[in-house]
Structure formats: C-alpha cells, structure tokens
Amino acid sequence: MHNGSFYNGPMDNRAVSDRSAVRYHRLQLVLGVAGLALDAVVLGALAWMGGAHAMADVARRATSMWWIEVAAVAVGVGAASAVVGFPLAWLRGYHLPRQYGLLHQPIGAWLLDRAKAAALGGAFALVTVEVIYLLLRTSALWWLIAAAIVWGLSVVVATVFPVVIVPLFYRLTPLGDADLRARLLALAARAGVPAMDVFVVDHSRKSRTANAALAGIGRTRRIILFDTLVRDFTASEIEAVLAHELAHQVHRDLWRGLAAQAVITVASFWIAHQVLRATAAPLGLVTIADPAGLPWLALVIGAVGILALPVMNGLSRHMERQADDFAFRFADPEAFIGAMERLASINLAERRPSRLKEVLLHSHPALDRRIARARAAATRLECSSGRAVRLDPG
Ligand SMILES: [Zn+2]
C-alpha cells in the first residue's frame, strides 16, 4: 500500500529524508571504496605473496592439464575474494538498505539471490578466464582477441540479459489494467518503438524501488514495469518514466555504451599485456601464460576499469540528459517531475551530490538538475502553446 510517504508531506519530513539520504550515500561511498581497497589487497597478496603459486602447484601435482590448473587458481582466487569481501557485501547490499528502509527481503531470500548471481557470474567468469589463458598460451595478440571476445560476451549479456536472466529472479505477469496498457502501448508506438505487450515484475517482494524497462526486439519487444511503479505512481507519471526508457531505445544508447566499452576493453587488455610482460620475472611466472599470474591480471584489468569509470559515467549522464529531453516531448514534463520526486523519496536518492562526486561516480545527472531541466521544458511548452500545460488527473 502506498502511504504517500514524505512526497506530499510537510517540509520537515522532506528535510529528514534528505539528511538520511546524504548519510546513507556517504556510508555507501566509504564502504564501497573500502570494498575496492580490500579486493585490491586480496588480489595483490595472492599474486605477490605466494598464494596463487601455491594454488597452481597443488593443481599441477594432481594433473598435467593446463586448463585444470587455470580453473584451480580461478576458483581459489574467486573463493578467497568472495569470502573476504562477504561482510562488506552484506553491509552494503543487505544491512544498510534494510536499515534505511530500502530493502525488506528476508535474509534467506537475499542469500539465495546472491548465491544464484554468484553461480551465474562465477561460471561465466571461469569460462572467460579459460579462454583468456588459451589465448595467452597460443597468440602474441592474445590481448586483442581476448578483448574482442570479452566485449562480444558483454554484448550477449546486455541483449540477452533482460529476456533470459530476469525471469530467474522475478515473476512476470501481464499488466491487468487494460486502460493503462492501451495508454502505454500507444505511447510506445507514438515514440517509434512499438511494443507487443506490457508485463509487470514482482519487484515489491524484494524492495520498494521502482522502474520500467524494455526487453526484446521487434516482435518480442515488451514493456516491463516494476509492480511498485504500477502501484505507487499515477498513469501520467508511469508514462513519463516509460517515455524516458523509450528514448534509450530510440537513441540506441545500449549500443553507444557498448561502443565506448569496446574502446576501454581493448585499452585495458593492452595495458594488462604490457604490465604482465614487465612483471613476469619479479612475480616468479614461468611465462605470461602461467596461471599464478591470474590475480595480478585481474587486478590490473580491474584497476583500468575503475580509472575509466568517470569517462563511462560522463557518457551515461549525457545519454540520460538526452533521454530526459525526449521524455519531455512525449510525456508531460510536470508528470516527469512528479515521478522524479516520488523516485527520490522511495529510492532515497541523493538530490544534490557534490559536483565532483557526480562527475566521478554518478551514471545519472543529479536529481535536482533533472527536475530543473524538466521545469524549464514545462515552461517552454507553456509559452509556446500559449496556455497552461494540461495536467492529467492521473
Ligand atoms: Zn535512463
């Protein structure tokens, strides 16, 4: 049940929620940086203090097959960082979101979701590592081929994920509200992204955050709404959220993001190649294809990825601004503002992060900036039509 919370409430409630949002995001930032540092320490220690060598030696005594040796080191490294990182992951992903009322999933279900994600991600990572070491053993251009394959896999994940993976975590049901369904399908057609159907995912089981998405292409394209969105937002606000998501389709933002990802992937593998060659001897590696170098390889590629994050975030914020502008044309900017305010309160958004934090870490423009842009669009609309913007009763 939607209780309106502090969205329409008195100002002091809003101030309280802003303060707790600031505290929540500060804690998450500190713990996030601590988590990265811990990851780096684990990988660095395994690479430089003999852990990975020990794992490789154990495997080598049991088998002469190189790929089993690679698998042994990969599983050992993955398990070590998962175990060491678990307390922080629990704090960031479960304890804090629950304390701040963002998550109400019971611990058992949360652990099960994490186990499923770890099994999927682990299997995926293991296959990737095996392919990389096969290339390391056989080709001087291993870094280029590996980057191409890793990028190809990320394309598959990005396109297949919503269709195949999401049902493993959620139940999808067709939207019951026929009026809303017709309105949303009409909006999608108007925006040039015709969809076949509207589905609702049972997200409220896990948390109260709200969103919409599009999945599939052509005849399989469907609109997916979080049940939280259907329950707590007016029809016009849902239209505004959907219009933003439709813009990502029209602008082919998935592919723009993947193109940038391609450049960064090639760069990070090339840098990893140079670093591996330069450090093979001090690391005690027989060749650069020695599996004992795996944690070091992971650390270097991960570090380049983090350094590239501000660039990716900059591109993302640019695309998000364009998507907002598109939404103002196909939906009511006032409803967009309403939706943003609701999202801010239920997602405990940071309305005004520091400019530096926004530039480095945020994939979306700050909420207050998005609302100001919508307000400007609403004013322009009012001026050009010479009358007040029609406001749906919702
Ligand atoms: Zn977006």
mmCIF file of C-alpha atoms and ligand atoms in Angstrom:
data_model
loop_
_atom_site.group_PDB
_atom_site.id
_atom_site.type_symbol
_atom_site.label_atom_id
_atom_site.label_comp_id
_atom_site.label_asym_id
_atom_site.label_seq_id
_atom_site.Cartn_x
_atom_site.Cartn_y
_atom_site.Cartn_z
ATOM 1 C CA MET A 1 0.000 0.000 0.000
ATOM 2 C CA HIS A 2 1.257 3.428 -0.886
ATOM 3 C CA ASN A 3 1.189 5.805 2.040
ATOM 4 C CA GLY A 4 2.326 8.863 0.112
ATOM 5 C CA SER A 5 5.323 8.975 2.481
ATOM 6 C CA PHE A 6 7.015 12.381 2.609
ATOM 7 C CA TYR A 7 6.463 13.051 -1.076
ATOM 8 C CA ASN A 8 3.471 15.323 -0.438
ATOM 9 C CA GLY A 9 4.238 15.748 3.223
ATOM 10 C CA PRO A 10 5.402 18.755 5.220
ATOM 11 C CA MET A 11 8.831 20.211 4.545
ATOM 12 C CA ASP A 12 10.480 18.995 7.735
ATOM 13 C CA ASN A 13 9.792 15.386 6.749
ATOM 14 C CA ARG A 14 11.437 16.051 3.425
ATOM 15 C CA ALA A 15 14.431 17.577 5.230
ATOM 16 C CA VAL A 16 14.723 14.486 7.425
ATOM 17 C CA SER A 17 14.643 12.242 4.389
ATOM 18 C CA ASP A 18 17.272 14.403 2.646
ATOM 19 C CA ARG A 19 19.564 14.184 5.663
ATOM 20 C CA SER A 20 19.208 10.445 5.939
ATOM 21 C CA ALA A 21 19.753 10.127 2.157
ATOM 22 C CA VAL A 22 23.003 12.083 2.498
ATOM 23 C CA ARG A 23 24.116 9.875 5.399
ATOM 24 C CA TYR A 24 23.142 6.683 3.561
ATOM 25 C CA HIS A 25 25.080 7.661 0.439
ATOM 26 C CA ARG A 26 28.115 8.765 2.439
ATOM 27 C CA LEU A 27 28.205 5.387 4.222
ATOM 28 C CA GLN A 28 27.779 3.550 0.919
ATOM 29 C CA LEU A 29 30.618 5.537 -0.643
ATOM 30 C CA VAL A 30 33.013 4.899 2.238
ATOM 31 C CA LEU A 31 32.172 1.175 2.316
ATOM 32 C CA GLY A 32 32.367 0.969 -1.481
ATOM 33 C CA VAL A 33 35.872 2.423 -1.517
ATOM 34 C CA ALA A 34 36.825 0.103 1.364
ATOM 35 C CA GLY A 35 35.495 -2.854 -0.631
ATOM 36 C CA LEU A 36 37.588 -1.943 -3.666
ATOM 37 C CA ALA A 37 40.679 -1.489 -1.499
ATOM 38 C CA LEU A 38 40.061 -4.860 0.148
ATOM 39 C CA ASP A 39 39.666 -6.519 -3.261
ATOM 40 C CA ALA A 40 42.943 -4.973 -4.399
ATOM 41 C CA VAL A 41 44.720 -6.147 -1.227
ATOM 42 C CA VAL A 42 43.421 -9.732 -1.628
ATOM 43 C CA LEU A 43 44.409 -9.925 -5.310
ATOM 44 C CA GLY A 44 47.752 -8.208 -4.700
ATOM 45 C CA ALA A 45 48.594 -10.500 -1.779
ATOM 46 C CA LEU A 46 47.655 -13.653 -3.714
ATOM 47 C CA ALA A 47 49.791 -12.520 -6.652
ATOM 48 C CA TRP A 48 52.831 -11.246 -4.768
ATOM 49 C CA MET A 49 52.947 -13.327 -1.571
ATOM 50 C CA GLY A 50 52.767 -16.841 -2.978
ATOM 51 C CA GLY A 51 49.067 -17.690 -2.646
ATOM 52 C CA ALA A 52 48.411 -18.076 -6.351
ATOM 53 C CA HIS A 53 51.673 -20.013 -6.803
ATOM 54 C CA ALA A 54 50.585 -22.424 -4.055
ATOM 55 C CA MET A 55 47.203 -22.954 -5.704
ATOM 56 C CA ALA A 56 48.836 -23.591 -9.088
ATOM 57 C CA ASP A 57 51.358 -26.020 -7.524
ATOM 58 C CA VAL A 58 48.637 -28.091 -5.862
ATOM 59 C CA ALA A 59 46.772 -28.370 -9.164
ATOM 60 C CA ARG A 60 49.966 -29.168 -11.086
ATOM 61 C CA ARG A 61 50.774 -32.079 -8.763
ATOM 62 C CA ALA A 62 47.297 -33.545 -9.396
ATOM 63 C CA THR A 63 47.095 -33.070 -13.154
ATOM 64 C CA SER A 64 49.149 -32.167 -16.200
ATOM 65 C CA MET A 65 46.287 -30.449 -17.946
ATOM 66 C CA TRP A 66 46.831 -26.687 -18.105
ATOM 67 C CA TRP A 67 43.158 -25.783 -18.106
ATOM 68 C CA ILE A 68 42.546 -27.619 -14.829
ATOM 69 C CA GLU A 69 45.418 -25.669 -13.323
ATOM 70 C CA VAL A 70 43.839 -22.433 -14.563
ATOM 71 C CA ALA A 71 40.465 -23.498 -13.162
ATOM 72 C CA ALA A 72 42.005 -24.324 -9.768
ATOM 73 C CA VAL A 73 43.636 -20.893 -9.477
ATOM 74 C CA ALA A 74 40.496 -19.127 -10.753
ATOM 75 C CA VAL A 75 38.222 -20.916 -8.269
ATOM 76 C CA GLY A 76 40.717 -20.342 -5.435
ATOM 77 C CA VAL A 77 41.080 -16.623 -6.191
ATOM 78 C CA GLY A 78 37.319 -16.192 -6.662
ATOM 79 C CA ALA A 79 36.527 -18.006 -3.411
ATOM 80 C CA ALA A 80 39.137 -16.038 -1.443
ATOM 81 C CA SER A 81 37.850 -12.652 -2.567
ATOM 82 C CA ALA A 82 34.214 -13.733 -2.101
ATOM 83 C CA VAL A 83 34.855 -14.908 1.477
ATOM 84 C CA VAL A 84 36.957 -11.890 2.471
ATOM 85 C CA GLY A 85 34.531 -9.497 0.783
ATOM 86 C CA PHE A 86 31.351 -11.035 2.170
ATOM 87 C CA PRO A 87 30.992 -8.948 5.363
ATOM 88 C CA LEU A 88 31.246 -5.707 3.360
ATOM 89 C CA ALA A 89 28.893 -7.033 0.678
ATOM 90 C CA TRP A 90 26.383 -7.908 3.402
ATOM 91 C CA LEU A 91 26.704 -4.455 4.975
ATOM 92 C CA ARG A 92 26.298 -2.615 1.652
ATOM 93 C CA GLY A 93 23.763 -4.875 -0.015
ATOM 94 C CA TYR A 94 21.630 -6.030 2.913
ATOM 95 C CA HIS A 95 22.156 -4.415 6.286
ATOM 96 C CA LEU A 96 22.292 -0.729 5.279
ATOM 97 C CA PRO A 97 19.482 -0.863 2.673
ATOM 98 C CA ARG A 98 17.309 -2.578 5.290
ATOM 99 C CA GLN A 99 18.193 -0.079 7.995
ATOM 100 C CA TYR A 100 17.207 2.756 5.683
ATOM 101 C CA GLY A 101 14.012 1.017 4.608
ATOM 102 C CA LEU A 102 15.066 0.376 1.010
ATOM 103 C CA LEU A 103 15.008 -3.413 1.221
ATOM 104 C CA HIS A 104 12.661 -5.766 3.011
ATOM 105 C CA GLN A 105 13.751 -9.070 1.520
ATOM 106 C CA PRO A 106 14.341 -11.677 4.270
ATOM 107 C CA ILE A 107 17.976 -12.744 4.722
ATOM 108 C CA GLY A 108 17.347 -16.252 3.334
ATOM 109 C CA ALA A 109 15.906 -14.936 0.072
ATOM 110 C CA TRP A 110 18.659 -12.330 -0.188
ATOM 111 C CA LEU A 111 21.332 -15.022 0.279
ATOM 112 C CA LEU A 112 19.619 -17.231 -2.305
ATOM 113 C CA ASP A 113 19.617 -14.349 -4.846
ATOM 114 C CA ARG A 114 23.293 -13.739 -4.135
ATOM 115 C CA ALA A 115 24.100 -17.440 -4.494
ATOM 116 C CA LYS A 116 22.287 -17.557 -7.835
ATOM 117 C CA ALA A 117 24.097 -14.435 -9.048
ATOM 118 C CA ALA A 118 27.443 -15.807 -7.825
ATOM 119 C CA ALA A 119 26.867 -19.166 -9.560
ATOM 120 C CA LEU A 120 25.948 -17.473 -12.841
ATOM 121 C CA GLY A 121 28.713 -14.871 -12.615
ATOM 122 C CA GLY A 122 31.258 -17.447 -11.447
ATOM 123 C CA ALA A 123 30.517 -19.865 -14.299
ATOM 124 C CA PHE A 124 30.682 -17.005 -16.764
ATOM 125 C CA ALA A 125 33.966 -15.720 -15.326
ATOM 126 C CA LEU A 126 35.515 -19.208 -15.281
ATOM 127 C CA VAL A 127 34.813 -19.775 -18.993
ATOM 128 C CA THR A 128 36.187 -16.296 -19.784
ATOM 129 C CA VAL A 129 39.378 -16.943 -17.809
ATOM 130 C CA GLU A 130 39.918 -20.296 -19.560
ATOM 131 C CA VAL A 131 39.570 -18.637 -22.968
ATOM 132 C CA ILE A 132 41.973 -15.852 -21.971
ATOM 133 C CA TYR A 133 44.602 -18.361 -20.846
ATOM 134 C CA LEU A 134 44.151 -20.428 -24.009
ATOM 135 C CA LEU A 135 44.883 -17.228 -25.973
ATOM 136 C CA LEU A 136 47.794 -16.290 -23.662
ATOM 137 C CA ARG A 137 49.348 -19.690 -24.449
ATOM 138 C CA THR A 138 48.822 -19.546 -28.197
ATOM 139 C CA SER A 139 48.895 -15.996 -29.539
ATOM 140 C CA ALA A 140 51.070 -12.905 -29.212
ATOM 141 C CA LEU A 141 47.944 -10.890 -29.984
ATOM 142 C CA TRP A 142 46.082 -12.572 -27.117
ATOM 143 C CA TRP A 143 45.089 -9.197 -25.618
ATOM 144 C CA LEU A 144 43.328 -8.040 -28.791
ATOM 145 C CA ILE A 145 41.457 -11.314 -29.361
ATOM 146 C CA ALA A 146 40.593 -11.597 -25.668
ATOM 147 C CA ALA A 147 39.254 -8.021 -25.650
ATOM 148 C CA ALA A 148 37.112 -8.800 -28.711
ATOM 149 C CA ILE A 149 35.710 -11.941 -27.070
ATOM 150 C CA VAL A 150 35.071 -10.267 -23.708
ATOM 151 C CA TRP A 151 33.338 -7.385 -25.471
ATOM 152 C CA GLY A 152 31.288 -9.858 -27.540
ATOM 153 C CA LEU A 153 30.216 -11.572 -24.325
ATOM 154 C CA SER A 154 29.156 -8.248 -22.825
ATOM 155 C CA VAL A 155 27.034 -7.639 -25.933
ATOM 156 C CA VAL A 156 25.370 -11.027 -25.437
ATOM 157 C CA VAL A 157 24.774 -10.308 -21.756
ATOM 158 C CA ALA A 158 23.359 -6.841 -22.457
ATOM 159 C CA THR A 159 20.949 -8.072 -25.126
ATOM 160 C CA VAL A 160 20.020 -11.449 -23.672
ATOM 161 C CA PHE A 161 20.001 -10.455 -20.004
ATOM 162 C CA PRO A 162 16.510 -8.951 -19.764
ATOM 163 C CA VAL A 163 14.935 -11.833 -21.676
ATOM 164 C CA VAL A 164 16.711 -14.848 -20.158
ATOM 165 C CA ILE A 165 18.206 -13.794 -16.827
ATOM 166 C CA VAL A 166 15.491 -11.550 -15.369
ATOM 167 C CA PRO A 167 12.912 -14.409 -15.177
ATOM 168 C CA LEU A 168 15.391 -16.321 -12.963
ATOM 169 C CA PHE A 169 14.987 -13.595 -10.335
ATOM 170 C CA TYR A 170 11.452 -12.318 -10.952
ATOM 171 C CA ARG A 171 7.974 -13.490 -11.887
ATOM 172 C CA LEU A 172 6.448 -11.671 -14.857
ATOM 173 C CA THR A 173 2.695 -11.298 -15.314
ATOM 174 C CA PRO A 174 0.750 -9.388 -17.998
ATOM 175 C CA LEU A 175 -0.465 -5.962 -16.839
ATOM 176 C CA GLY A 176 -4.094 -6.279 -15.709
ATOM 177 C CA ASP A 177 -5.111 -2.617 -16.095
ATOM 178 C CA ALA A 178 -6.440 -2.503 -19.707
ATOM 179 C CA ASP A 179 -6.613 1.329 -19.853
ATOM 180 C CA LEU A 180 -3.055 1.779 -18.677
ATOM 181 C CA ARG A 181 -1.893 -0.993 -21.023
ATOM 182 C CA ALA A 182 -3.511 0.741 -24.027
ATOM 183 C CA ARG A 183 -2.067 4.110 -22.998
ATOM 184 C CA LEU A 184 1.470 2.767 -22.661
ATOM 185 C CA LEU A 185 1.372 0.791 -25.923
ATOM 186 C CA ALA A 186 0.067 3.928 -27.687
ATOM 187 C CA LEU A 187 2.901 5.991 -26.198
ATOM 188 C CA ALA A 188 5.475 3.417 -27.350
ATOM 189 C CA ALA A 189 4.018 3.455 -30.886
ATOM 190 C CA ARG A 190 3.997 7.288 -30.928
ATOM 191 C CA ALA A 191 7.637 7.355 -29.829
ATOM 192 C CA GLY A 192 8.567 4.977 -32.668
ATOM 193 C CA VAL A 193 9.274 1.911 -30.519
ATOM 194 C CA PRO A 194 6.180 -0.258 -30.978
ATOM 195 C CA ALA A 195 5.916 -2.933 -28.276
ATOM 196 C CA MET A 196 3.736 -6.018 -28.225
ATOM 197 C CA ASP A 197 2.729 -6.236 -24.607
ATOM 198 C CA VAL A 198 3.135 -4.842 -21.091
ATOM 199 C CA PHE A 199 4.379 -7.045 -18.241
ATOM 200 C CA VAL A 200 4.716 -6.452 -14.521
ATOM 201 C CA VAL A 201 7.594 -7.902 -12.456
ATOM 202 C CA ASP A 202 7.052 -8.670 -8.768
ATOM 203 C CA HIS A 203 9.819 -6.400 -7.553
ATOM 204 C CA SER A 204 7.978 -5.357 -4.365
ATOM 205 C CA ARG A 205 8.853 -8.794 -2.948
ATOM 206 C CA LYS A 206 12.465 -7.601 -2.718
ATOM 207 C CA SER A 207 12.447 -3.844 -2.357
ATOM 208 C CA ARG A 208 10.389 -0.695 -2.843
ATOM 209 C CA THR A 209 12.461 0.845 -5.654
ATOM 210 C CA ALA A 210 10.557 1.457 -8.898
ATOM 211 C CA ASN A 211 11.495 1.395 -12.578
ATOM 212 C CA ALA A 212 10.451 0.473 -16.097
ATOM 213 C CA ALA A 213 12.345 -1.220 -18.916
ATOM 214 C CA LEU A 214 12.034 -2.548 -22.426
ATOM 215 C CA ALA A 215 13.072 -6.083 -23.267
ATOM 216 C CA GLY A 216 13.482 -7.941 -26.536
ATOM 217 C CA ILE A 217 13.495 -6.610 -30.091
ATOM 218 C CA GLY A 218 10.973 -6.467 -32.928
ATOM 219 C CA ARG A 219 8.084 -8.860 -32.390
ATOM 220 C CA THR A 220 9.324 -9.911 -28.959
ATOM 221 C CA ARG A 221 9.649 -6.355 -27.623
ATOM 222 C CA ARG A 222 7.785 -5.930 -24.343
ATOM 223 C CA ILE A 223 7.374 -3.141 -21.835
ATOM 224 C CA ILE A 224 8.262 -4.239 -18.318
ATOM 225 C CA LEU A 225 7.046 -2.308 -15.280
ATOM 226 C CA PHE A 226 8.024 -2.867 -11.663
ATOM 227 C CA ASP A 227 4.866 -3.601 -9.654
ATOM 228 C CA THR A 228 5.998 -0.795 -7.335
ATOM 229 C CA LEU A 229 5.679 1.633 -10.260
ATOM 230 C CA VAL A 230 2.165 0.423 -11.156
ATOM 231 C CA ARG A 231 1.068 0.606 -7.538
ATOM 232 C CA ASP A 232 2.527 3.925 -6.390
ATOM 233 C CA PHE A 233 2.606 6.175 -9.489
ATOM 234 C CA THR A 234 -0.136 7.936 -11.456
ATOM 235 C CA ALA A 235 -0.742 6.893 -15.069
ATOM 236 C CA SER A 236 0.870 10.133 -16.343
ATOM 237 C CA GLU A 237 3.917 9.547 -14.161
ATOM 238 C CA ILE A 238 4.271 5.980 -15.463
ATOM 239 C CA GLU A 239 4.061 7.413 -18.995
ATOM 240 C CA ALA A 240 6.855 9.869 -18.184
ATOM 241 C CA VAL A 241 9.096 7.089 -16.809
ATOM 242 C CA LEU A 242 8.344 4.905 -19.831
ATOM 243 C CA ALA A 243 8.981 7.798 -22.266
ATOM 244 C CA HIS A 244 12.477 8.133 -20.771
ATOM 245 C CA GLU A 245 13.100 4.393 -21.257
ATOM 246 C CA LEU A 246 11.758 4.539 -24.833
ATOM 247 C CA ALA A 247 14.290 7.302 -25.551
ATOM 248 C CA HIS A 248 17.131 4.910 -24.689
ATOM 249 C CA GLN A 249 15.770 2.598 -27.411
ATOM 250 C CA VAL A 250 15.291 5.369 -29.985
ATOM 251 C CA HIS A 251 18.788 6.756 -29.316
ATOM 252 C CA ARG A 252 20.333 3.242 -29.356
ATOM 253 C CA ASP A 253 22.004 4.027 -26.045
ATOM 254 C CA LEU A 254 22.771 0.373 -25.367
ATOM 255 C CA TRP A 255 24.969 0.364 -28.474
ATOM 256 C CA ARG A 256 26.524 3.741 -27.760
ATOM 257 C CA GLY A 257 27.509 2.452 -24.332
ATOM 258 C CA LEU A 258 28.810 -0.818 -25.779
ATOM 259 C CA ALA A 259 30.893 1.086 -28.350
ATOM 260 C CA ALA A 260 32.607 3.048 -25.572
ATOM 261 C CA GLN A 261 33.008 -0.226 -23.675
ATOM 262 C CA ALA A 262 34.829 -1.702 -26.700
ATOM 263 C CA VAL A 263 37.483 1.025 -26.617
ATOM 264 C CA ILE A 264 38.009 0.638 -22.876
ATOM 265 C CA THR A 265 38.158 -3.167 -23.092
ATOM 266 C CA VAL A 266 40.868 -3.129 -25.775
ATOM 267 C CA ALA A 267 42.835 -0.500 -23.835
ATOM 268 C CA SER A 268 42.656 -2.429 -20.560
ATOM 269 C CA PHE A 269 43.783 -5.726 -22.139
ATOM 270 C CA TRP A 270 46.643 -3.986 -23.917
ATOM 271 C CA ILE A 271 47.763 -2.381 -20.657
ATOM 272 C CA ALA A 272 47.419 -5.765 -18.898
ATOM 273 C CA HIS A 273 49.656 -7.300 -21.584
ATOM 274 C CA GLN A 274 52.357 -4.668 -21.053
ATOM 275 C CA VAL A 275 52.194 -4.992 -17.255
ATOM 276 C CA LEU A 276 52.270 -8.811 -17.352
ATOM 277 C CA ARG A 277 55.336 -8.786 -19.621
ATOM 278 C CA ALA A 278 57.147 -6.266 -17.448
ATOM 279 C CA THR A 279 56.388 -8.052 -14.165
ATOM 280 C CA ALA A 280 56.532 -11.746 -15.115
ATOM 281 C CA ALA A 281 60.073 -12.171 -13.801
ATOM 282 C CA PRO A 282 59.672 -10.427 -10.406
ATOM 283 C CA LEU A 283 56.357 -12.286 -9.948
ATOM 284 C CA GLY A 284 58.149 -15.603 -10.493
ATOM 285 C CA LEU A 285 55.990 -16.513 -13.500
ATOM 286 C CA VAL A 286 57.443 -19.091 -15.922
ATOM 287 C CA THR A 287 55.719 -17.292 -18.844
ATOM 288 C CA ILE A 288 52.981 -14.672 -19.010
ATOM 289 C CA ALA A 289 50.607 -17.628 -19.503
ATOM 290 C CA ASP A 290 51.484 -19.023 -16.048
ATOM 291 C CA PRO A 291 48.124 -19.286 -14.171
ATOM 292 C CA ALA A 292 49.810 -17.994 -10.997
ATOM 293 C CA GLY A 293 49.634 -14.561 -12.647
ATOM 294 C CA LEU A 294 45.818 -14.638 -12.691
ATOM 295 C CA PRO A 295 45.139 -12.451 -9.609
ATOM 296 C CA TRP A 296 47.626 -9.882 -10.907
ATOM 297 C CA LEU A 297 45.941 -9.875 -14.338
ATOM 298 C CA ALA A 298 42.549 -9.422 -12.645
ATOM 299 C CA LEU A 299 43.892 -6.577 -10.503
ATOM 300 C CA VAL A 300 45.372 -4.671 -13.464
ATOM 301 C CA ILE A 301 42.250 -5.049 -15.639
ATOM 302 C CA GLY A 302 40.030 -4.089 -12.702
ATOM 303 C CA ALA A 303 42.140 -1.000 -11.949
ATOM 304 C CA VAL A 304 41.934 0.204 -15.556
ATOM 305 C CA GLY A 305 38.168 -0.337 -15.448
ATOM 306 C CA ILE A 306 37.878 1.834 -12.337
ATOM 307 C CA LEU A 307 40.034 4.578 -13.866
ATOM 308 C CA ALA A 308 37.751 4.516 -16.928
ATOM 309 C CA LEU A 309 34.617 4.787 -14.802
ATOM 310 C CA PRO A 310 34.400 8.627 -14.874
ATOM 311 C CA VAL A 311 34.537 8.520 -18.689
ATOM 312 C CA MET A 312 31.770 5.913 -18.883
ATOM 313 C CA ASN A 313 29.722 7.844 -16.324
ATOM 314 C CA GLY A 314 30.157 11.057 -18.306
ATOM 315 C CA LEU A 315 28.846 9.371 -21.428
ATOM 316 C CA SER A 316 25.992 7.849 -19.441
ATOM 317 C CA ARG A 317 24.941 11.206 -17.927
ATOM 318 C CA HIS A 318 24.981 12.712 -21.421
ATOM 319 C CA MET A 319 22.673 9.949 -22.701
ATOM 320 C CA GLU A 320 20.409 10.287 -19.655
ATOM 321 C CA ARG A 321 20.004 14.030 -20.283
ATOM 322 C CA GLN A 322 19.079 13.328 -23.898
ATOM 323 C CA ALA A 323 16.584 10.686 -22.765
ATOM 324 C CA ASP A 324 15.008 13.167 -20.348
ATOM 325 C CA ASP A 325 14.669 15.762 -23.140
ATOM 326 C CA PHE A 326 12.982 13.132 -25.300
ATOM 327 C CA ALA A 327 10.607 12.264 -22.442
ATOM 328 C CA PHE A 328 9.579 15.925 -22.105
ATOM 329 C CA ARG A 329 8.417 15.847 -25.738
ATOM 330 C CA PHE A 330 6.375 12.627 -25.494
ATOM 331 C CA ALA A 331 5.055 12.914 -21.950
ATOM 332 C CA ASP A 332 4.018 15.703 -19.620
ATOM 333 C CA PRO A 333 7.114 17.358 -18.057
ATOM 334 C CA GLU A 334 5.070 18.083 -14.915
ATOM 335 C CA ALA A 335 4.319 14.346 -14.594
ATOM 336 C CA PHE A 336 8.021 13.683 -15.111
ATOM 337 C CA ILE A 337 8.773 15.963 -12.158
ATOM 338 C CA GLY A 338 6.133 14.136 -10.100
ATOM 339 C CA ALA A 339 7.722 10.797 -10.961
ATOM 340 C CA MET A 340 11.213 12.096 -10.097
ATOM 341 C CA GLU A 341 10.013 13.351 -6.699
ATOM 342 C CA ARG A 342 8.409 10.007 -5.934
ATOM 343 C CA LEU A 343 11.502 8.104 -7.080
ATOM 344 C CA ALA A 344 13.685 10.388 -4.959
ATOM 345 C CA SER A 345 11.757 9.587 -1.824
ATOM 346 C CA ILE A 346 11.358 5.835 -2.323
ATOM 347 C CA ASN A 347 14.878 5.259 -3.679
ATOM 348 C CA LEU A 348 16.400 7.573 -1.045
ATOM 349 C CA ALA A 349 18.157 9.444 -3.836
ATOM 350 C CA GLU A 350 20.896 11.940 -3.233
ATOM 351 C CA ARG A 351 19.253 15.087 -4.601
ATOM 352 C CA ARG A 352 22.355 17.256 -4.759
ATOM 353 C CA PRO A 353 25.654 15.329 -4.643
ATOM 354 C CA SER A 354 28.815 17.422 -4.875
ATOM 355 C CA ARG A 355 29.759 18.211 -8.482
ATOM 356 C CA LEU A 356 32.975 16.176 -8.093
ATOM 357 C CA LYS A 357 31.125 13.123 -6.815
ATOM 358 C CA GLU A 358 28.582 13.438 -9.617
ATOM 359 C CA VAL A 359 31.298 13.679 -12.280
ATOM 360 C CA LEU A 360 33.295 10.728 -10.943
ATOM 361 C CA LEU A 361 30.656 8.309 -9.755
ATOM 362 C CA HIS A 362 27.156 9.049 -10.978
ATOM 363 C CA SER A 363 25.680 7.443 -14.084
ATOM 364 C CA HIS A 364 22.669 9.792 -13.904
ATOM 365 C CA PRO A 365 22.565 13.590 -13.540
ATOM 366 C CA ALA A 366 21.760 14.797 -10.008
ATOM 367 C CA LEU A 367 18.044 14.678 -9.295
ATOM 368 C CA ASP A 368 17.667 18.412 -8.671
ATOM 369 C CA ARG A 369 19.288 19.131 -12.033
ATOM 370 C CA ARG A 370 16.920 16.728 -13.819
ATOM 371 C CA ILE A 371 13.918 18.379 -12.168
ATOM 372 C CA ALA A 372 15.186 21.876 -13.067
ATOM 373 C CA ARG A 373 15.561 20.761 -16.694
ATOM 374 C CA ALA A 374 12.010 19.366 -16.703
ATOM 375 C CA ARG A 375 10.701 22.593 -15.186
ATOM 376 C CA ALA A 376 12.419 24.602 -17.930
ATOM 377 C CA ALA A 377 10.874 22.301 -20.559
ATOM 378 C CA ALA A 378 7.429 22.703 -18.953
ATOM 379 C CA THR A 379 7.816 26.500 -19.033
ATOM 380 C CA ARG A 380 8.866 26.432 -22.696
ATOM 381 C CA LEU A 381 5.843 24.286 -23.511
ATOM 382 C CA GLU A 382 3.542 26.661 -21.694
ATOM 383 C CA CYS A 383 4.959 29.649 -23.565
ATOM 384 C CA SER A 384 4.833 28.016 -26.996
ATOM 385 C CA SER A 385 1.268 26.742 -26.596
ATOM 386 C CA GLY A 386 0.154 29.999 -25.005
ATOM 387 C CA ARG A 387 -1.732 28.201 -22.262
ATOM 388 C CA ALA A 388 -1.092 26.196 -19.139
ATOM 389 C CA VAL A 389 0.123 22.615 -19.601
ATOM 390 C CA ARG A 390 -2.708 20.146 -19.379
ATOM 391 C CA LEU A 391 -2.340 18.155 -16.199
ATOM 392 C CA ASP A 392 -3.831 14.698 -16.163
ATOM 393 C CA PRO A 393 -5.731 13.927 -13.009
ATOM 394 C CA GLY A 394 -3.919 10.538 -13.083
HETATM 395 ZN ZN ZN B 1 17.837 6.343 -18.270
#
